[in-house]
Amino acid sequence: MKTASRPVAIITGAARGIGLAAVGRFVEAGYDIVAVDLPGAPFEDLPTLTEGGPSIETVNGDVSSDQDWARVISVCRDRFGRLDVLFNNAGIEGALGSMLDYPLAEFDRVMAINVRGVFLGMRHAVELMRETGGGSIINNASNMGVKGSANIIGYSASKHAVVGLTRSAAIELAPTIRVNAVCPSPTNTRMMWDMHDRVAADTTDDEFERAFTATTPMGRFAEADEIAEAALFLAGSGASFITGAILPVDGGNTAG
Ligand SMILES: NC(=O)c1ccc[n+]([C@@H]2O[C@H](COP(=O)([O-])OP(=O)(O)OC[C@H]3O[C@@H](n4cnc5c(N)ncnc54)[C@H](O)[C@@H]3O)[C@@H](O)[C@H]2O)c1
């Protein structure tokens, strides 16, 4: 084991979307990265590294698996010897449609990845973070974690649970580990465009974005980089007295 001179961040769901954007921003900010995503995930989009700069260790794992989390932490410990930041970002949208037809197995899958995955990540991160002086955990919730919505009940319930996990862990882990959540509104990633294809394929991209942002004062989807930037802020010393915060990154969507 070596102890890295740089801060180290574990980022889940790192192969695509918001996780991939976060890897880019954290590398730019000087973090070594443990990038976690499912087996077979396309890690080829990870940023190109410069010699002598931060490095990225990739790990294939499922965030809903206790054993996979143990492996992620052991890779982080062996490779970098410390842990400063955990961005619990991996998540899925699950089934779309009425709660009356919502498949039970899908409800359990959404809960396993979005809720148990975040819980396990936090629990596994604590020991190594404490050993190396404390740290910061950022959980990716959603605007659907603070308000309800028709036809996406499993996802919304899971993201409300992420808010609860964040607040409870913040109280228990203070003062050495800060725990906060970001709550993005619809963001320009696979997740939204798959939803377009699944439930609104007859609308244009513009019509779809307008429909999903009609109640967002800033009137557009977020970009993945904008969520990554908020996570980077919560990770760093600029947020040194912020814990238990549920930060909207939503163009005002939840302001009204
Ligand atoms: N895109 C949005 O509109 C939006 C809005 C609010 C919140 N979020 C949240 O942001 C997070 C990232 O979403 P995104 O839009 O980047 O989605 P995405 O689908 O583009 O990327 C998610 C990544 O997570 C990985 N992943 C999925 N299940 C996993 C598992 N069990 N273990 C490990 N990795 C897994 C996927 O392989 C993928 O690479 C999610 O938690 C999502 O709920 C997204």
PDB file of C-alpha atoms and ligand atoms in Angstrom:
ATOM      1  CA  MET A   1       0.000   0.000   0.000  1.00  0.00           C
ATOM      2  CA  LYS A   2       1.183   3.513  -0.761  1.00  0.00           C
ATOM      3  CA  THR A   3      -0.343   6.686   0.603  1.00  0.00           C
ATOM      4  CA  ALA A   4      -1.271   9.005  -2.222  1.00  0.00           C
ATOM      5  CA  SER A   5      -0.156  12.606  -1.962  1.00  0.00           C
ATOM      6  CA  ARG A   6      -3.283  13.706  -3.738  1.00  0.00           C
ATOM      7  CA  PRO A   7      -6.839  13.528  -2.416  1.00  0.00           C
ATOM      8  CA  VAL A   8      -8.670  10.405  -3.573  1.00  0.00           C
ATOM      9  CA  ALA A   9     -12.285  10.157  -4.742  1.00  0.00           C
ATOM     10  CA  ILE A  10     -14.407   7.100  -5.407  1.00  0.00           C
ATOM     11  CA  ILE A  11     -17.037   7.871  -8.048  1.00  0.00           C
ATOM     12  CA  THR A  12     -19.765   5.344  -8.893  1.00  0.00           C
ATOM     13  CA  GLY A  13     -21.599   5.166 -12.204  1.00  0.00           C
ATOM     14  CA  ALA A  14     -18.376   6.632 -13.574  1.00  0.00           C
ATOM     15  CA  ALA A  15     -18.517   5.342 -17.139  1.00  0.00           C
ATOM     16  CA  ARG A  16     -21.256   7.645 -18.396  1.00  0.00           C
ATOM     17  CA  GLY A  17     -23.339  10.732 -17.783  1.00  0.00           C
ATOM     18  CA  ILE A  18     -22.945  12.640 -14.528  1.00  0.00           C
ATOM     19  CA  GLY A  19     -20.397  10.158 -13.117  1.00  0.00           C
ATOM     20  CA  LEU A  20     -18.178  10.496 -16.174  1.00  0.00           C
ATOM     21  CA  ALA A  21     -18.421  14.301 -15.995  1.00  0.00           C
ATOM     22  CA  ALA A  22     -17.492  14.100 -12.301  1.00  0.00           C
ATOM     23  CA  VAL A  23     -14.402  12.014 -13.067  1.00  0.00           C
ATOM     24  CA  GLY A  24     -13.318  14.765 -15.478  1.00  0.00           C
ATOM     25  CA  ARG A  25     -13.888  17.607 -12.997  1.00  0.00           C
ATOM     26  CA  PHE A  26     -12.278  15.783 -10.046  1.00  0.00           C
ATOM     27  CA  VAL A  27      -9.217  14.885 -12.156  1.00  0.00           C
ATOM     28  CA  GLU A  28      -8.901  18.543 -13.218  1.00  0.00           C
ATOM     29  CA  ALA A  29      -9.081  19.479  -9.535  1.00  0.00           C
ATOM     30  CA  GLY A  30      -6.197  17.113  -8.745  1.00  0.00           C
ATOM     31  CA  TYR A  31      -7.924  14.033  -7.321  1.00  0.00           C
ATOM     32  CA  ASP A  32      -6.846  10.442  -7.911  1.00  0.00           C
ATOM     33  CA  ILE A  33      -9.954   8.456  -8.813  1.00  0.00           C
ATOM     34  CA  VAL A  34     -11.416   5.027  -8.219  1.00  0.00           C
ATOM     35  CA  ALA A  35     -14.008   4.818 -11.016  1.00  0.00           C
ATOM     36  CA  VAL A  36     -16.727   2.228 -10.384  1.00  0.00           C
ATOM     37  CA  ASP A  37     -19.273   0.944 -12.867  1.00  0.00           C
ATOM     38  CA  LEU A  38     -21.006  -2.295 -13.841  1.00  0.00           C
ATOM     39  CA  PRO A  39     -19.126  -5.131 -15.531  1.00  0.00           C
ATOM     40  CA  GLY A  40     -18.906  -4.348 -19.237  1.00  0.00           C
ATOM     41  CA  ALA A  41     -19.340  -0.605 -18.691  1.00  0.00           C
ATOM     42  CA  PRO A  42     -17.617   1.468 -21.408  1.00  0.00           C
ATOM     43  CA  PHE A  43     -14.731   2.990 -19.480  1.00  0.00           C
ATOM     44  CA  GLU A  44     -13.100   4.124 -22.743  1.00  0.00           C
ATOM     45  CA  ASP A  45     -14.607   7.636 -22.389  1.00  0.00           C
ATOM     46  CA  LEU A  46     -12.636   8.362 -19.196  1.00  0.00           C
ATOM     47  CA  PRO A  47     -10.395  11.432 -19.547  1.00  0.00           C
ATOM     48  CA  THR A  48      -6.887  11.174 -20.916  1.00  0.00           C
ATOM     49  CA  LEU A  49      -4.341  11.543 -18.128  1.00  0.00           C
ATOM     50  CA  THR A  50      -1.124  13.498 -18.158  1.00  0.00           C
ATOM     51  CA  GLU A  51       2.172  12.067 -16.936  1.00  0.00           C
ATOM     52  CA  GLY A  52       2.823  12.940 -13.305  1.00  0.00           C
ATOM     53  CA  GLY A  53      -0.834  13.960 -12.863  1.00  0.00           C
ATOM     54  CA  PRO A  54      -3.782  12.217 -11.211  1.00  0.00           C
ATOM     55  CA  SER A  55      -4.476   8.579 -12.001  1.00  0.00           C
ATOM     56  CA  ILE A  56      -7.680   6.587 -12.383  1.00  0.00           C
ATOM     57  CA  GLU A  57      -8.220   3.028 -11.165  1.00  0.00           C
ATOM     58  CA  THR A  58     -11.286   1.383 -12.715  1.00  0.00           C
ATOM     59  CA  VAL A  59     -13.321  -1.243 -10.857  1.00  0.00           C
ATOM     60  CA  ASN A  60     -16.187  -3.270 -12.289  1.00  0.00           C
ATOM     61  CA  GLY A  61     -18.800  -3.743  -9.608  1.00  0.00           C
ATOM     62  CA  ASP A  62     -22.460  -3.457  -8.745  1.00  0.00           C
ATOM     63  CA  VAL A  63     -23.188  -0.853  -6.051  1.00  0.00           C
ATOM     64  CA  SER A  64     -26.015  -2.983  -4.671  1.00  0.00           C
ATOM     65  CA  SER A  65     -23.517  -5.742  -3.724  1.00  0.00           C
ATOM     66  CA  ASP A  66     -21.870  -5.723  -0.298  1.00  0.00           C
ATOM     67  CA  GLN A  67     -18.991  -7.878  -1.628  1.00  0.00           C
ATOM     68  CA  ASP A  68     -18.390  -5.540  -4.562  1.00  0.00           C
ATOM     69  CA  TRP A  69     -18.163  -2.579  -2.179  1.00  0.00           C
ATOM     70  CA  ALA A  70     -15.619  -4.433  -0.054  1.00  0.00           C
ATOM     71  CA  ARG A  71     -13.571  -4.956  -3.234  1.00  0.00           C
ATOM     72  CA  VAL A  72     -13.863  -1.275  -4.247  1.00  0.00           C
ATOM     73  CA  ILE A  73     -12.548  -0.143  -0.864  1.00  0.00           C
ATOM     74  CA  SER A  74      -9.768  -2.690  -0.921  1.00  0.00           C
ATOM     75  CA  VAL A  75      -8.657  -1.495  -4.389  1.00  0.00           C
ATOM     76  CA  CYS A  76      -8.728   2.092  -3.107  1.00  0.00           C
ATOM     77  CA  ARG A  77      -6.712   1.163  -0.026  1.00  0.00           C
ATOM     78  CA  ASP A  78      -4.128  -0.914  -1.943  1.00  0.00           C
ATOM     79  CA  ARG A  79      -3.700   1.540  -4.801  1.00  0.00           C
ATOM     80  CA  PHE A  80      -3.934   4.893  -3.017  1.00  0.00           C
ATOM     81  CA  GLY A  81      -3.905   4.212   0.755  1.00  0.00           C
ATOM     82  CA  ARG A  82      -6.490   6.872   1.526  1.00  0.00           C
ATOM     83  CA  LEU A  83     -10.025   8.017   0.798  1.00  0.00           C
ATOM     84  CA  ASP A  84     -11.218  11.621   0.870  1.00  0.00           C
ATOM     85  CA  VAL A  85     -14.408  11.692  -1.183  1.00  0.00           C
ATOM     86  CA  LEU A  86     -17.167   9.279  -2.127  1.00  0.00           C
ATOM     87  CA  PHE A  87     -19.563  10.400  -4.861  1.00  0.00           C
ATOM     88  CA  ASN A  88     -22.421   7.894  -4.613  1.00  0.00           C
ATOM     89  CA  ASN A  89     -23.727   8.678  -8.080  1.00  0.00           C
ATOM     90  CA  ALA A  90     -24.807   5.384  -9.713  1.00  0.00           C
ATOM     91  CA  GLY A  91     -28.560   5.064 -10.133  1.00  0.00           C
ATOM     92  CA  ILE A  92     -31.283   3.868 -12.457  1.00  0.00           C
ATOM     93  CA  GLU A  93     -34.691   5.250 -13.378  1.00  0.00           C
ATOM     94  CA  GLY A  94     -36.451   1.860 -13.445  1.00  0.00           C
ATOM     95  CA  ALA A  95     -39.964   1.312 -14.706  1.00  0.00           C
ATOM     96  CA  LEU A  96     -42.066   4.170 -16.048  1.00  0.00           C
ATOM     97  CA  GLY A  97     -45.853   4.066 -15.794  1.00  0.00           C
ATOM     98  CA  SER A  98     -48.689   3.929 -13.323  1.00  0.00           C
ATOM     99  CA  MET A  99     -48.003   2.719  -9.801  1.00  0.00           C
ATOM    100  CA  LEU A 100     -50.926   0.341 -10.317  1.00  0.00           C
ATOM    101  CA  ASP A 101     -48.957  -1.651 -12.906  1.00  0.00           C
ATOM    102  CA  TYR A 102     -45.464  -1.092 -11.466  1.00  0.00           C
ATOM    103  CA  PRO A 103     -43.665  -4.478 -11.546  1.00  0.00           C
ATOM    104  CA  LEU A 104     -42.682  -5.570  -8.044  1.00  0.00           C
ATOM    105  CA  ALA A 105     -39.326  -6.981  -9.143  1.00  0.00           C
ATOM    106  CA  GLU A 106     -38.500  -3.634 -10.737  1.00  0.00           C
ATOM    107  CA  PHE A 107     -39.428  -1.799  -7.539  1.00  0.00           C
ATOM    108  CA  ASP A 108     -36.979  -4.027  -5.640  1.00  0.00           C
ATOM    109  CA  ARG A 109     -34.238  -3.494  -8.280  1.00  0.00           C
ATOM    110  CA  VAL A 110     -34.577   0.309  -8.124  1.00  0.00           C
ATOM    111  CA  MET A 111     -34.421   0.192  -4.320  1.00  0.00           C
ATOM    112  CA  ALA A 112     -31.416  -2.140  -4.382  1.00  0.00           C
ATOM    113  CA  ILE A 113     -29.335   0.080  -6.662  1.00  0.00           C
ATOM    114  CA  ASN A 114     -30.515   3.563  -5.680  1.00  0.00           C
ATOM    115  CA  VAL A 115     -30.983   3.049  -1.927  1.00  0.00           C
ATOM    116  CA  ARG A 116     -29.014  -0.010  -0.751  1.00  0.00           C
ATOM    117  CA  GLY A 117     -26.177   1.015  -3.098  1.00  0.00           C
ATOM    118  CA  VAL A 118     -25.885   4.450  -1.457  1.00  0.00           C
ATOM    119  CA  PHE A 119     -26.210   2.975   2.054  1.00  0.00           C
ATOM    120  CA  LEU A 120     -23.509   0.356   1.408  1.00  0.00           C
ATOM    121  CA  GLY A 121     -21.182   2.885  -0.201  1.00  0.00           C
ATOM    122  CA  MET A 122     -21.369   5.179   2.812  1.00  0.00           C
ATOM    123  CA  ARG A 123     -20.925   2.345   5.296  1.00  0.00           C
ATOM    124  CA  HIS A 124     -17.916   0.882   3.492  1.00  0.00           C
ATOM    125  CA  ALA A 125     -16.227   4.267   3.025  1.00  0.00           C
ATOM    126  CA  VAL A 126     -16.214   5.293   6.677  1.00  0.00           C
ATOM    127  CA  GLU A 127     -13.294   3.238   8.005  1.00  0.00           C
ATOM    128  CA  LEU A 128     -10.760   4.284   5.360  1.00  0.00           C
ATOM    129  CA  MET A 129     -11.935   7.906   5.469  1.00  0.00           C
ATOM    130  CA  ARG A 130     -11.535   7.999   9.266  1.00  0.00           C
ATOM    131  CA  GLU A 131      -8.103   6.344   9.087  1.00  0.00           C
ATOM    132  CA  THR A 132      -6.900   9.095   6.785  1.00  0.00           C
ATOM    133  CA  GLY A 133      -8.363  12.108   8.539  1.00  0.00           C
ATOM    134  CA  GLY A 134     -12.010  12.214   7.503  1.00  0.00           C
ATOM    135  CA  GLY A 135     -13.784  12.967   4.275  1.00  0.00           C
ATOM    136  CA  SER A 136     -16.813  14.048   2.334  1.00  0.00           C
ATOM    137  CA  ILE A 137     -19.648  11.943   0.941  1.00  0.00           C
ATOM    138  CA  ILE A 138     -21.933  13.283  -1.768  1.00  0.00           C
ATOM    139  CA  ASN A 139     -25.036  11.314  -2.669  1.00  0.00           C
ATOM    140  CA  ASN A 140     -26.781  11.891  -5.978  1.00  0.00           C
ATOM    141  CA  ALA A 141     -30.494  12.208  -5.203  1.00  0.00           C
ATOM    142  CA  SER A 142     -32.826  14.112  -7.559  1.00  0.00           C
ATOM    143  CA  ASN A 143     -35.505  16.786  -7.596  1.00  0.00           C
ATOM    144  CA  MET A 144     -37.688  13.633  -7.502  1.00  0.00           C
ATOM    145  CA  GLY A 145     -36.215  13.110  -4.022  1.00  0.00           C
ATOM    146  CA  VAL A 146     -37.971  16.175  -2.644  1.00  0.00           C
ATOM    147  CA  LYS A 147     -41.219  16.167  -4.625  1.00  0.00           C
ATOM    148  CA  GLY A 148     -43.516  13.539  -6.071  1.00  0.00           C
ATOM    149  CA  SER A 149     -44.290  12.775  -9.685  1.00  0.00           C
ATOM    150  CA  ALA A 150     -46.756  10.514 -11.466  1.00  0.00           C
ATOM    151  CA  ASN A 151     -45.571   7.445 -13.361  1.00  0.00           C
ATOM    152  CA  ILE A 152     -42.119   7.075 -11.791  1.00  0.00           C
ATOM    153  CA  ILE A 153     -42.971   6.046  -8.239  1.00  0.00           C
ATOM    154  CA  GLY A 154     -40.109   3.608  -7.582  1.00  0.00           C
ATOM    155  CA  TYR A 155     -37.490   6.153  -8.624  1.00  0.00           C
ATOM    156  CA  SER A 156     -39.104   8.968  -6.666  1.00  0.00           C
ATOM    157  CA  ALA A 157     -39.400   6.811  -3.531  1.00  0.00           C
ATOM    158  CA  SER A 158     -35.772   5.723  -3.873  1.00  0.00           C
ATOM    159  CA  LYS A 159     -34.542   9.314  -4.196  1.00  0.00           C
ATOM    160  CA  HIS A 160     -36.589  10.421  -1.139  1.00  0.00           C
ATOM    161  CA  ALA A 161     -34.769   7.586   0.649  1.00  0.00           C
ATOM    162  CA  VAL A 162     -31.402   8.957  -0.515  1.00  0.00           C
ATOM    163  CA  VAL A 163     -32.319  12.277   1.122  1.00  0.00           C
ATOM    164  CA  GLY A 164     -33.120  10.418   4.358  1.00  0.00           C
ATOM    165  CA  LEU A 165     -29.894   8.423   4.204  1.00  0.00           C
ATOM    166  CA  THR A 166     -27.947  11.640   3.667  1.00  0.00           C
ATOM    167  CA  ARG A 167     -29.465  13.501   6.595  1.00  0.00           C
ATOM    168  CA  SER A 168     -29.160  10.567   9.011  1.00  0.00           C
ATOM    169  CA  ALA A 169     -25.575   9.755   8.021  1.00  0.00           C
ATOM    170  CA  ALA A 170     -24.608  13.445   8.273  1.00  0.00           C
ATOM    171  CA  ILE A 171     -25.705  13.499  11.906  1.00  0.00           C
ATOM    172  CA  GLU A 172     -24.029  10.201  12.770  1.00  0.00           C
ATOM    173  CA  LEU A 173     -20.720  10.759  10.973  1.00  0.00           C
ATOM    174  CA  ALA A 174     -20.040  14.395  12.011  1.00  0.00           C
ATOM    175  CA  PRO A 175     -17.662  16.010  12.533  1.00  0.00           C
ATOM    176  CA  THR A 176     -15.024  13.970  10.658  1.00  0.00           C
ATOM    177  CA  ILE A 177     -17.134  13.001   7.659  1.00  0.00           C
ATOM    178  CA  ARG A 178     -19.516  15.422   5.956  1.00  0.00           C
ATOM    179  CA  VAL A 179     -22.477  13.965   4.059  1.00  0.00           C
ATOM    180  CA  ASN A 180     -24.509  15.972   1.540  1.00  0.00           C
ATOM    181  CA  ALA A 181     -26.758  15.329  -1.441  1.00  0.00           C
ATOM    182  CA  VAL A 182     -27.183  16.964  -4.816  1.00  0.00           C
ATOM    183  CA  CYS A 183     -30.675  17.052  -6.310  1.00  0.00           C
ATOM    184  CA  PRO A 184     -30.481  17.525 -10.074  1.00  0.00           C
ATOM    185  CA  SER A 185     -33.506  18.238 -12.224  1.00  0.00           C
ATOM    186  CA  PRO A 186     -33.644  16.431 -15.620  1.00  0.00           C
ATOM    187  CA  THR A 187     -30.114  16.310 -16.981  1.00  0.00           C
ATOM    188  CA  ASN A 188     -28.858  15.845 -20.518  1.00  0.00           C
ATOM    189  CA  THR A 189     -27.694  12.206 -20.216  1.00  0.00           C
ATOM    190  CA  ARG A 190     -28.716   8.732 -21.378  1.00  0.00           C
ATOM    191  CA  MET A 191     -31.269   8.580 -18.563  1.00  0.00           C
ATOM    192  CA  MET A 192     -33.458  11.352 -19.999  1.00  0.00           C
ATOM    193  CA  TRP A 193     -33.026  10.375 -23.641  1.00  0.00           C
ATOM    194  CA  ASP A 194     -33.901   6.736 -22.900  1.00  0.00           C
ATOM    195  CA  MET A 195     -37.036   8.016 -21.198  1.00  0.00           C
ATOM    196  CA  HIS A 196     -37.789   9.958 -24.370  1.00  0.00           C
ATOM    197  CA  ASP A 197     -37.459   6.798 -26.437  1.00  0.00           C
ATOM    198  CA  ARG A 198     -39.528   4.759 -23.996  1.00  0.00           C
ATOM    199  CA  VAL A 199     -42.506   7.051 -23.419  1.00  0.00           C
ATOM    200  CA  ALA A 200     -42.387   9.975 -25.861  1.00  0.00           C
ATOM    201  CA  ALA A 201     -40.717   8.712 -29.018  1.00  0.00           C
ATOM    202  CA  ASP A 202     -43.286  10.582 -31.127  1.00  0.00           C
ATOM    203  CA  THR A 203     -42.086  13.967 -29.818  1.00  0.00           C
ATOM    204  CA  THR A 204     -39.029  15.833 -31.046  1.00  0.00           C
ATOM    205  CA  ASP A 205     -36.081  16.291 -28.702  1.00  0.00           C
ATOM    206  CA  ASP A 206     -37.008  19.974 -28.296  1.00  0.00           C
ATOM    207  CA  GLU A 207     -40.639  19.182 -27.476  1.00  0.00           C
ATOM    208  CA  PHE A 208     -39.515  16.570 -24.955  1.00  0.00           C
ATOM    209  CA  GLU A 209     -37.080  18.939 -23.244  1.00  0.00           C
ATOM    210  CA  ARG A 210     -39.701  21.713 -23.182  1.00  0.00           C
ATOM    211  CA  ALA A 211     -42.277  19.366 -21.623  1.00  0.00           C
ATOM    212  CA  PHE A 212     -39.849  18.231 -18.940  1.00  0.00           C
ATOM    213  CA  THR A 213     -38.674  21.749 -18.138  1.00  0.00           C
ATOM    214  CA  ALA A 214     -42.008  23.563 -18.242  1.00  0.00           C
ATOM    215  CA  THR A 215     -41.863  24.047 -14.457  1.00  0.00           C
ATOM    216  CA  THR A 216     -38.137  24.849 -14.383  1.00  0.00           C
ATOM    217  CA  PRO A 217     -37.629  28.645 -14.258  1.00  0.00           C
ATOM    218  CA  MET A 218     -34.321  28.355 -16.128  1.00  0.00           C
ATOM    219  CA  GLY A 219     -36.168  26.429 -18.861  1.00  0.00           C
ATOM    220  CA  ARG A 220     -33.671  23.753 -19.874  1.00  0.00           C
ATOM    221  CA  PHE A 221     -32.092  20.437 -18.919  1.00  0.00           C
ATOM    222  CA  ALA A 222     -29.029  20.565 -16.668  1.00  0.00           C
ATOM    223  CA  GLU A 223     -25.717  19.544 -18.207  1.00  0.00           C
ATOM    224  CA  ALA A 224     -23.808  16.715 -16.516  1.00  0.00           C
ATOM    225  CA  ASP A 225     -20.883  19.098 -15.869  1.00  0.00           C
ATOM    226  CA  GLU A 226     -23.140  21.383 -13.821  1.00  0.00           C
ATOM    227  CA  ILE A 227     -23.987  18.517 -11.453  1.00  0.00           C
ATOM    228  CA  ALA A 228     -20.327  17.436 -11.310  1.00  0.00           C
ATOM    229  CA  GLU A 229     -19.340  20.997 -10.376  1.00  0.00           C
ATOM    230  CA  ALA A 230     -21.792  21.021  -7.451  1.00  0.00           C
ATOM    231  CA  ALA A 231     -20.431  17.663  -6.236  1.00  0.00           C
ATOM    232  CA  LEU A 232     -16.867  19.003  -6.464  1.00  0.00           C
ATOM    233  CA  PHE A 233     -17.851  22.039  -4.389  1.00  0.00           C
ATOM    234  CA  LEU A 234     -19.459  19.853  -1.688  1.00  0.00           C
ATOM    235  CA  ALA A 235     -16.346  17.629  -1.705  1.00  0.00           C
ATOM    236  CA  GLY A 236     -13.880  20.409  -1.039  1.00  0.00           C
ATOM    237  CA  SER A 237     -12.761  22.768   1.697  1.00  0.00           C
ATOM    238  CA  GLY A 238     -15.119  25.500   0.436  1.00  0.00           C
ATOM    239  CA  ALA A 239     -17.912  23.391   1.929  1.00  0.00           C
ATOM    240  CA  SER A 240     -16.069  22.689   5.199  1.00  0.00           C
ATOM    241  CA  PHE A 241     -19.065  23.571   7.429  1.00  0.00           C
ATOM    242  CA  ILE A 242     -21.750  22.087   5.173  1.00  0.00           C
ATOM    243  CA  THR A 243     -23.189  18.731   6.167  1.00  0.00           C
ATOM    244  CA  GLY A 244     -26.686  17.275   5.864  1.00  0.00           C
ATOM    245  CA  ALA A 245     -27.463  19.689   3.028  1.00  0.00           C
ATOM    246  CA  ILE A 246     -29.812  18.705   0.236  1.00  0.00           C
ATOM    247  CA  LEU A 247     -28.629  20.948  -2.574  1.00  0.00           C
ATOM    248  CA  PRO A 248     -30.939  21.587  -5.523  1.00  0.00           C
ATOM    249  CA  VAL A 249     -29.068  21.800  -8.829  1.00  0.00           C
ATOM    250  CA  ASP A 250     -32.243  22.297 -10.786  1.00  0.00           C
ATOM    251  CA  GLY A 251     -32.547  25.704 -12.436  1.00  0.00           C
ATOM    252  CA  GLY A 252     -35.161  26.637  -9.821  1.00  0.00           C
ATOM    253  CA  ASN A 253     -37.382  23.574 -10.429  1.00  0.00           C
ATOM    254  CA  THR A 254     -38.068  23.057  -6.708  1.00  0.00           C
ATOM    255  CA  ALA A 255     -38.069  26.749  -5.765  1.00  0.00           C
ATOM    256  CA  GLY A 256     -41.815  27.251  -6.246  1.00  0.00           C
TER     257      GLY A 256
HETATM  258  N1  LIG B   1     -30.159  12.351 -15.832  1.00  0.00           N
HETATM  259  C1  LIG B   1     -31.063  12.934 -15.043  1.00  0.00           C
HETATM  260  O1  LIG B   1     -32.012  13.567 -15.519  1.00  0.00           O
HETATM  261  C2  LIG B   1     -30.912  12.859 -13.538  1.00  0.00           C
HETATM  262  C3  LIG B   1     -31.659  13.757 -12.751  1.00  0.00           C
HETATM  263  C4  LIG B   1     -31.554  13.662 -11.359  1.00  0.00           C
HETATM  264  C5  LIG B   1     -30.729  12.725 -10.775  1.00  0.00           C
HETATM  265  N2  LIG B   1     -30.016  11.878 -11.583  1.00  0.00           N
HETATM  266  C6  LIG B   1     -29.179  10.871 -10.924  1.00  0.00           C
HETATM  267  O2  LIG B   1     -27.859  11.014 -11.345  1.00  0.00           O
HETATM  268  C7  LIG B   1     -27.197   9.750 -11.272  1.00  0.00           C
HETATM  269  C8  LIG B   1     -26.474   9.485 -12.585  1.00  0.00           C
HETATM  270  O3  LIG B   1     -27.444   9.511 -13.623  1.00  0.00           O
HETATM  271  P1  LIG B   1     -27.049   9.723 -15.164  1.00  0.00           P
HETATM  272  O4  LIG B   1     -28.073  10.613 -15.715  1.00  0.00           O
HETATM  273  O5  LIG B   1     -25.624  10.072 -15.301  1.00  0.00           O
HETATM  274  O6  LIG B   1     -27.358   8.250 -15.696  1.00  0.00           O
HETATM  275  P2  LIG B   1     -26.587   7.345 -16.793  1.00  0.00           P
HETATM  276  O7  LIG B   1     -27.502   6.214 -17.025  1.00  0.00           O
HETATM  277  O8  LIG B   1     -26.136   8.188 -17.911  1.00  0.00           O
HETATM  278  O9  LIG B   1     -25.298   6.831 -16.007  1.00  0.00           O
HETATM  279  C9  LIG B   1     -25.446   6.018 -14.882  1.00  0.00           C
HETATM  280  C10 LIG B   1     -24.218   5.133 -14.755  1.00  0.00           C
HETATM  281  O10 LIG B   1     -24.421   4.311 -13.590  1.00  0.00           O
HETATM  282  C11 LIG B   1     -24.055   2.985 -13.905  1.00  0.00           C
HETATM  283  N3  LIG B   1     -24.785   2.044 -13.059  1.00  0.00           N
HETATM  284  C12 LIG B   1     -26.089   1.687 -13.122  1.00  0.00           C
HETATM  285  N4  LIG B   1     -26.363   0.756 -12.218  1.00  0.00           N
HETATM  286  C13 LIG B   1     -25.216   0.495 -11.559  1.00  0.00           C
HETATM  287  C14 LIG B   1     -24.866  -0.404 -10.518  1.00  0.00           C
HETATM  288  N5  LIG B   1     -25.778  -1.238  -9.987  1.00  0.00           N
HETATM  289  N6  LIG B   1     -23.596  -0.427 -10.082  1.00  0.00           N
HETATM  290  C15 LIG B   1     -22.654   0.404 -10.620  1.00  0.00           C
HETATM  291  N7  LIG B   1     -22.921   1.262 -11.621  1.00  0.00           N
HETATM  292  C16 LIG B   1     -24.197   1.307 -12.080  1.00  0.00           C
HETATM  293  C17 LIG B   1     -24.448   2.828 -15.378  1.00  0.00           C
HETATM  294  O11 LIG B   1     -23.772   1.723 -15.987  1.00  0.00           O
HETATM  295  C18 LIG B   1     -24.057   4.176 -15.936  1.00  0.00           C
HETATM  296  O12 LIG B   1     -22.716   4.196 -16.404  1.00  0.00           O
HETATM  297  C19 LIG B   1     -28.283   8.718 -10.943  1.00  0.00           C
HETATM  298  O13 LIG B   1     -28.278   8.428  -9.575  1.00  0.00           O
HETATM  299  C20 LIG B   1     -29.554   9.459 -11.302  1.00  0.00           C
HETATM  300  O14 LIG B   1     -30.673   8.991 -10.602  1.00  0.00           O
HETATM  301  C21 LIG B   1     -30.071  11.930 -12.937  1.00  0.00           C
END
